[in-house]
CSV table of C-alpha atoms in Angstrom, one decimal:
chain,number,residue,atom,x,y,z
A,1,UNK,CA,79.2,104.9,60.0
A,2,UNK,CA,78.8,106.2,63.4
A,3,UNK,CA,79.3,110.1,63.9
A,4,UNK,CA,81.5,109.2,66.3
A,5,UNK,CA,83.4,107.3,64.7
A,6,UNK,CA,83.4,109.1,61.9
A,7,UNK,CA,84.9,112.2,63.9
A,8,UNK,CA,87.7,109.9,65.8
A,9,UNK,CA,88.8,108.4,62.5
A,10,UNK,CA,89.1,111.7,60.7
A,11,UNK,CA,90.9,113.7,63.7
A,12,UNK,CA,93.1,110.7,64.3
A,13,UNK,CA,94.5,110.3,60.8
A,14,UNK,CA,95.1,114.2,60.8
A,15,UNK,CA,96.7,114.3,64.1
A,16,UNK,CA,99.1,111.5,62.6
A,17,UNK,CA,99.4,112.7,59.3
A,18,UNK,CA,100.5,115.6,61.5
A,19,UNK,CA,102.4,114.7,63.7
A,20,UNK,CA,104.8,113.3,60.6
A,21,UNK,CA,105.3,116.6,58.9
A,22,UNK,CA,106.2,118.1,62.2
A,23,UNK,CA,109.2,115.5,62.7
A,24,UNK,CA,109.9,115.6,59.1
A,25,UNK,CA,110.1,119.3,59.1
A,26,UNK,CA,112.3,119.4,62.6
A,27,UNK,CA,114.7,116.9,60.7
A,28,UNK,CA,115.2,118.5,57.0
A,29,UNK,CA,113.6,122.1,57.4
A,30,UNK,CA,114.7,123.5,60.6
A,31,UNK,CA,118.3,123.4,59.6
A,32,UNK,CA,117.3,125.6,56.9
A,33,UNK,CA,115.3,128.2,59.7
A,34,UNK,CA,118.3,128.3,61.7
A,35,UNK,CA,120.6,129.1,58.5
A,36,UNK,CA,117.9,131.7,57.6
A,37,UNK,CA,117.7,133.5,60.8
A,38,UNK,CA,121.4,133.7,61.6
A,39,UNK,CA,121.2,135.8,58.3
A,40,UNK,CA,118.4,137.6,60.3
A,41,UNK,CA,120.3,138.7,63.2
A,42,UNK,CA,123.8,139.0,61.7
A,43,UNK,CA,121.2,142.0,59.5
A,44,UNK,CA,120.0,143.3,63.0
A,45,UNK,CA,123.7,143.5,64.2
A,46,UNK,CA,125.3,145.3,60.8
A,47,UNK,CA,122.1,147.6,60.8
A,48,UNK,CA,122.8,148.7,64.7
A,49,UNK,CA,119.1,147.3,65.9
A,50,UNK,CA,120.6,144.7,68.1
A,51,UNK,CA,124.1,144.0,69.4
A,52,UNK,CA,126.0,141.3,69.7
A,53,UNK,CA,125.9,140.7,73.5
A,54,UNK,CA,125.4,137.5,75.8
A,55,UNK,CA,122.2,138.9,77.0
A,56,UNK,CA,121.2,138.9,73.4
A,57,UNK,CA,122.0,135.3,72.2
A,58,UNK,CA,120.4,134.2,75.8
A,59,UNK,CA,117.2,136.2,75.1
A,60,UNK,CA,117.6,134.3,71.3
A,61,UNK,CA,118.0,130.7,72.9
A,62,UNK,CA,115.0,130.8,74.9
A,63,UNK,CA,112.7,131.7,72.3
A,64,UNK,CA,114.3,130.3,69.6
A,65,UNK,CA,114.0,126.7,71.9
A,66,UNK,CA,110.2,127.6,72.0
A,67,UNK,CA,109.8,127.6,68.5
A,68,UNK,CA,111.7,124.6,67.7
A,69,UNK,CA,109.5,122.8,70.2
A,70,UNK,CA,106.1,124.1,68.4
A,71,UNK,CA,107.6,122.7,64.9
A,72,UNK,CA,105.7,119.4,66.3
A,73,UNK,CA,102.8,120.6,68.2
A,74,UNK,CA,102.2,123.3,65.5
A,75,UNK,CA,102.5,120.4,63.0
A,76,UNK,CA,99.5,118.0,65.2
A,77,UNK,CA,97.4,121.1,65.4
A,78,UNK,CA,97.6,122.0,61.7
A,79,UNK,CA,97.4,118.5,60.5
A,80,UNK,CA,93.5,118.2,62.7
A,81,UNK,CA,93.2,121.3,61.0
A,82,UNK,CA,93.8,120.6,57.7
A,83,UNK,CA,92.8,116.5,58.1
A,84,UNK,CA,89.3,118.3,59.2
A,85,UNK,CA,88.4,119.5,56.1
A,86,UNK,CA,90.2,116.5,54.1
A,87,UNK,CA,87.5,114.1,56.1
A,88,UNK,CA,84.5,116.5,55.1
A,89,UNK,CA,85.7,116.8,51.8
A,90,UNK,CA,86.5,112.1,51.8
A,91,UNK,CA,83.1,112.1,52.9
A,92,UNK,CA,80.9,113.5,50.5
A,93,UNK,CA,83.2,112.5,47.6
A,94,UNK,CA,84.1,109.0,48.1
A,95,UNK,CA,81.5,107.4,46.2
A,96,UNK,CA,82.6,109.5,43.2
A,97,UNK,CA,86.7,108.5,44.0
A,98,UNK,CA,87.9,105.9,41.6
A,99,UNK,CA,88.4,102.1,42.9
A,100,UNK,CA,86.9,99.8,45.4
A,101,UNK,CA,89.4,100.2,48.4
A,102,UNK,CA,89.4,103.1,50.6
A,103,UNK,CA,93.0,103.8,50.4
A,104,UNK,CA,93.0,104.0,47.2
A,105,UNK,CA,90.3,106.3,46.9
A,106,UNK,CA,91.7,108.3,49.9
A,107,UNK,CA,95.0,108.5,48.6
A,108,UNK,CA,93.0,109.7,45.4
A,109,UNK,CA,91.9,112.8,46.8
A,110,UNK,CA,94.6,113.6,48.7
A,111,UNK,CA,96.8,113.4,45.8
A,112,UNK,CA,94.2,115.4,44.5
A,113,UNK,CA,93.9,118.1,47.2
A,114,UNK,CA,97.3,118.7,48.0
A,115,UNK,CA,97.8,119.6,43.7
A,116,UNK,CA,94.9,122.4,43.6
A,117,UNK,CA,95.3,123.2,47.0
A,118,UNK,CA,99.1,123.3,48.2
A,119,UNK,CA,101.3,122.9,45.2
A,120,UNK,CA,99.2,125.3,42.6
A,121,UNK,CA,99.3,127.8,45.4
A,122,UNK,CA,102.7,126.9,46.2
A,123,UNK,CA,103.8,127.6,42.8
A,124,UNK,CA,102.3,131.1,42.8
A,125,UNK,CA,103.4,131.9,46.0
A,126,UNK,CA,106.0,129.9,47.4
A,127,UNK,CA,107.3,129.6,51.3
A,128,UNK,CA,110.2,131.7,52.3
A,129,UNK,CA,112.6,131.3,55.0
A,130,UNK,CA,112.5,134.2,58.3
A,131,UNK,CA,114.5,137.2,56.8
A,132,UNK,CA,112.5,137.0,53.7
A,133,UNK,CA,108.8,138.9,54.7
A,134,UNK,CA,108.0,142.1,55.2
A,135,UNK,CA,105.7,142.7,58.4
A,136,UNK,CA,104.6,145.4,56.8
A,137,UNK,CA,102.7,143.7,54.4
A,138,UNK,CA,101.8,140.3,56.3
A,139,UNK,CA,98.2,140.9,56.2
A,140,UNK,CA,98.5,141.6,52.1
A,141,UNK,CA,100.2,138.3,51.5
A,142,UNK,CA,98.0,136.3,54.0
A,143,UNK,CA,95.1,137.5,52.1
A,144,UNK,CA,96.7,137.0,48.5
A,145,UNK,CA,97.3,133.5,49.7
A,146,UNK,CA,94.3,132.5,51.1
A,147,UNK,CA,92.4,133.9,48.5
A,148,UNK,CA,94.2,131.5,45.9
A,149,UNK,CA,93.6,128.7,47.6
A,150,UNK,CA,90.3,129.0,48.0
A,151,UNK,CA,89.8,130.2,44.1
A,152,UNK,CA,91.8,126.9,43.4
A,153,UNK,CA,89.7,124.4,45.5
A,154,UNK,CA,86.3,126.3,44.7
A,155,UNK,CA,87.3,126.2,41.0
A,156,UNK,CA,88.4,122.4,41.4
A,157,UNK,CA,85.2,121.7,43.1
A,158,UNK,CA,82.9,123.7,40.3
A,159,UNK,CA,84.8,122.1,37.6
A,160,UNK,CA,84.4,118.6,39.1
A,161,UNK,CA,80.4,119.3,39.0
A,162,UNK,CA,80.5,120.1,35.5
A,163,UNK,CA,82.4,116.7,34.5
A,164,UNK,CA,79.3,115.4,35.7
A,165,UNK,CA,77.3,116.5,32.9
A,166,UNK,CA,79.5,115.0,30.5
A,167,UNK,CA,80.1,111.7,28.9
A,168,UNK,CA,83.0,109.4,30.2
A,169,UNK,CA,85.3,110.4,26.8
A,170,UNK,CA,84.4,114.1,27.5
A,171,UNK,CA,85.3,114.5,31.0
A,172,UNK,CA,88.9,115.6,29.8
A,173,UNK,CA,87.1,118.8,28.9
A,174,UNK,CA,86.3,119.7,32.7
A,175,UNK,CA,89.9,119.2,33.4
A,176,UNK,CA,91.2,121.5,30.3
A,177,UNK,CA,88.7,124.0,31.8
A,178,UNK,CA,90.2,123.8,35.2
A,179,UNK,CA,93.5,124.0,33.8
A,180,UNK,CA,92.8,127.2,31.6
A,181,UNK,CA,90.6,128.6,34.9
A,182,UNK,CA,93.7,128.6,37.5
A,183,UNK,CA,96.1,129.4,34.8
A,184,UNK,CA,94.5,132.8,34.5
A,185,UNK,CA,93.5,133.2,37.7
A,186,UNK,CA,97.7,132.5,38.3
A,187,UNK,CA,98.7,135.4,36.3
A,188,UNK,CA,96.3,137.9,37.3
A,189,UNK,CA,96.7,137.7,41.0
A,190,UNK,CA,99.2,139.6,42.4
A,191,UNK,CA,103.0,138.6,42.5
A,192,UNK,CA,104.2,138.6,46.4
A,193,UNK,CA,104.9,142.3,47.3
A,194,UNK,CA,108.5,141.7,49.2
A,195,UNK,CA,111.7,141.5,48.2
A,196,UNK,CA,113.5,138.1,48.2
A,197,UNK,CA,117.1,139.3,50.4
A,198,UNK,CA,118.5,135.8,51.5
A,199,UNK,CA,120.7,133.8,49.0
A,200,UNK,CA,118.6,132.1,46.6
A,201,UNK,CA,120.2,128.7,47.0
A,202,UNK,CA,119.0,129.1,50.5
A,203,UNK,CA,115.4,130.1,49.7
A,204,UNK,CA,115.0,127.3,47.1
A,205,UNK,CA,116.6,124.7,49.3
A,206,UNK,CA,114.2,125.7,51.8
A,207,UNK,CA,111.2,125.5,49.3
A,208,UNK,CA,112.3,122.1,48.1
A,209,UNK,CA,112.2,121.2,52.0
A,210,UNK,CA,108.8,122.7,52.8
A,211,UNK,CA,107.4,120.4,49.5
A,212,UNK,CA,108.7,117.7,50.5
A,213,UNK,CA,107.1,118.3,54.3
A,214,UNK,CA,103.7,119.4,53.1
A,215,UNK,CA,103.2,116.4,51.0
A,216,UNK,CA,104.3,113.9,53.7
A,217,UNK,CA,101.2,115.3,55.6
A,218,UNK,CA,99.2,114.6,52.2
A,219,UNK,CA,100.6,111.3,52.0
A,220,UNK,CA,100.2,110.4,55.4
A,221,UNK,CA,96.8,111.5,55.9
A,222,UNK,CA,95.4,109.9,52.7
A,223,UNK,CA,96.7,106.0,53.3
A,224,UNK,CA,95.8,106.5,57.2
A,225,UNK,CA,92.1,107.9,56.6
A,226,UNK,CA,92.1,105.4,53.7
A,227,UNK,CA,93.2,102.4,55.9
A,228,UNK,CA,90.7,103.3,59.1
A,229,UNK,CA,88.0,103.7,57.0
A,230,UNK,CA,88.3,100.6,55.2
A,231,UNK,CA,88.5,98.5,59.0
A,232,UNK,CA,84.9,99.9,60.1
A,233,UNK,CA,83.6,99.6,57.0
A,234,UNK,CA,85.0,96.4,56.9
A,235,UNK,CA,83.5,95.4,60.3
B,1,UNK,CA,66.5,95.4,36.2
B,2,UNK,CA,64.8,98.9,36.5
B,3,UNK,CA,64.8,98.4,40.5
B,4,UNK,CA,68.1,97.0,41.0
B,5,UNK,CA,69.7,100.2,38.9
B,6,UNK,CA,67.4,102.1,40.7
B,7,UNK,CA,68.3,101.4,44.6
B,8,UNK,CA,72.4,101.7,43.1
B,9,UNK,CA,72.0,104.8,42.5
B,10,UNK,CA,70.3,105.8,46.2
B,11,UNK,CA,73.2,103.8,47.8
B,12,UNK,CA,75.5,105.7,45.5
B,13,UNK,CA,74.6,109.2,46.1
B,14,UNK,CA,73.7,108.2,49.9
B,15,UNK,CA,76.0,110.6,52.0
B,16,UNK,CA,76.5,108.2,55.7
B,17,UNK,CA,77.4,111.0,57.8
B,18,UNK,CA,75.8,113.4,59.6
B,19,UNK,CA,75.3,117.0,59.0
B,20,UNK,CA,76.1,118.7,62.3
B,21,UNK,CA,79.5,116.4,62.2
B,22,UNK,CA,80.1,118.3,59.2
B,23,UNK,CA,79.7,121.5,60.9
B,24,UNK,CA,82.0,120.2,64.0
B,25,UNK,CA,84.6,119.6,61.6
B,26,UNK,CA,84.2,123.1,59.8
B,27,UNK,CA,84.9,125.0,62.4
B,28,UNK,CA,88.0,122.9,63.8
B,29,UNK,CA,89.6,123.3,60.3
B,30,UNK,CA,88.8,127.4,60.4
B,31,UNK,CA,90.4,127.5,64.2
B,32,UNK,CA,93.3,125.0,63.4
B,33,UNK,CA,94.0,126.9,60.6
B,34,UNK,CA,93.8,130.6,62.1
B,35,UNK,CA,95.9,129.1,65.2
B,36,UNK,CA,98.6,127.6,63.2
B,37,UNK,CA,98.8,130.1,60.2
B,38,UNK,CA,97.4,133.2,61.4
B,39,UNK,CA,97.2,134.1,64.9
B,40,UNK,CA,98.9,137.7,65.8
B,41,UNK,CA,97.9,137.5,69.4
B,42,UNK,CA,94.2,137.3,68.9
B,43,UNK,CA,93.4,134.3,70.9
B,44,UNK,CA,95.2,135.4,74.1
B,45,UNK,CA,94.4,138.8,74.1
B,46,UNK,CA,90.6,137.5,75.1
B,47,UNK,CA,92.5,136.9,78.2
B,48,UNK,CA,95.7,139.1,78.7
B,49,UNK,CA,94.3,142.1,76.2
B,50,UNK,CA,96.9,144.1,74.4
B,51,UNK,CA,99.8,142.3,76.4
B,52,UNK,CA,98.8,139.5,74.2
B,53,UNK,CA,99.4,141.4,70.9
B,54,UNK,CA,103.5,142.3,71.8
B,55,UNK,CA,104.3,138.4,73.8
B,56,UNK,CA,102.9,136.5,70.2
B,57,UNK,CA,103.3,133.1,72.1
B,58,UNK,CA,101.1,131.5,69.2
B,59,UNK,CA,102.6,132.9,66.8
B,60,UNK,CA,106.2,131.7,67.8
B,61,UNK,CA,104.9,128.3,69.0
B,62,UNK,CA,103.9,128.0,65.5
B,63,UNK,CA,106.6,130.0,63.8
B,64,UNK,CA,108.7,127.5,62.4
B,65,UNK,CA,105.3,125.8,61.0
B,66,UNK,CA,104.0,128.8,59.5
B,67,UNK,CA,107.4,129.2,56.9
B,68,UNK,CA,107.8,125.2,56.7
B,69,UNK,CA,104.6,124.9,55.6
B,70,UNK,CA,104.0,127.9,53.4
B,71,UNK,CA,101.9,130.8,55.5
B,72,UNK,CA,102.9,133.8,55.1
B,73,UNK,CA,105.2,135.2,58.5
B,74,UNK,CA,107.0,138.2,59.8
């Protein structure tokens, strides 16, 4: 395949696959946002910070219109982002991926992306709503979380490489080992440092939401990567 | 025999795209992902300096992405 080709097909399927979170988030998350951050300044008024004026809820509008509007660009930009790496990752793997069409194969790794490197993650440290998040320790958790991930993908990617020195029937093992890898790895990272202060049906609605978003994106982008590589390759 | 199992596994371990793509696509997932998950004011401030740091455009532009999606905020 061309490079150029190559390049359009992966950005295009992650500006899609994108471009679907964002509208699913703005239809099932951002309800959730808005719940979350009237909690957020209701706190600001009780605690004195800000009061309850109509200069404040103007100043609130504006901004809070100019992040509802990023929910989708945010979404495009993130899903190049993250379909980036998903194409590098298609590319050098997809003679390994199991079956002979591309979607299949595609939706393969995608499936098996977004498990070691969203929900395992996810699971360990899950999204919060605005109001829960200390700025304090922002840098902490970004760390913490990044750091996870990448554990989670390296130690997919390591584990995958030792299958290979195995027989077909003893390729379970390399998936045990992965399994026992990330399970310590899960309980000796740190737990998230801040206190959870919104309702809990709140945050876990919210988390069920933010699943559901993510793994449209992984959904999206594997049958879409899947289905333009299969037409060139076709061709 | 020997040659026909032979040039499978060439085609099979034959990787059909280019190295310096893979670099090109490196770095847009490292500046996608800093953008969208992580920016404080560091991109702008190349322009505006410190202003850049207290106005967070990126970071509210991408606010409602960063909790949807899982990135640590606030």
């Amino acid at each position: 395949m061309k490079t150029i080709l190559f390049l359009t097909i992966v950005l295009l399927s992650g500006a899609l696959a994108g471009l679907i979170h964002g509208t699913v988030n703005f239809a099932i998350v951002e309800p959730y946002l808005d719940q979350a951050i009237g909690i957020e300044n209701q706190n600001l008024f009780d605690s004195g910070e800000e009061e309850d004026t109509p200069q404040f809820w103007a100043e609130y509008d504006g901004y809070r219109t100019w992040q509802k509007s990023g929910q989708i660009l945010a979404g495009v930009i993130l899903g190049i982002s993250i379909g980036a790496l998903f194409g590098i990752v298609f590319a050098l793997s997809k003679n390994s991926l199991p079956g002979t069409h591309y979607v299949k194969k595609s939706l393969t790794l995608a499936g098996i992306m977004w498990f070691t490197m969203y929900l395992i993650p996810f699971l360990k440290y899950p999204a919060n709503p605005p109001t829960v998040g200390d700025g304090e320790t922002v840098v902490l958790r970004a760390v913490l979380y990044l750091s996870f991930i990448a554990i989670s993908g390296i130690g997919a990617v390591a584990f995958y490489k030792l299958s290979k020195r195995f027989r077909n029937n003893q390729k379970i093992i390399s998936i045990f080992g992965y399994a026992v890898f990330i399970s310590v790895v899960f309980f000796i990272m740190p737990d998230n440092p801040d206190e959870i202060t919104a309702p809990m049906n709140l945050v876990n609605e919210f988390r069920l939401m933010s699943v559901l978003g993510v793994s449209s994106f992984w959904l999206s982008v594997g049958i879409i990567l899947g289905l333009l590589w299969n037409r060139i390759e076709s061709h | 025999m020997f040659f026909m199992s032979e040039s499978r596994q060439i085609s099979v371990s034959k990787t059909s795209v280019s190295k310096l793509a893979i670099l090109a696509l490196a770095i847009v997932f490292a500046a996608g992902l800093f953008v969208v998950g992580f920016d404080q004011g560091h991109i702008f401030s190349i322009v505006y300096g410190e202003q850049a740091f207290n106005e967070l455009y990126i970071h509210e532009l991408t606010h409602d992405m960063r909790h949807a999606a899982g990135f640590p905020c606030h």
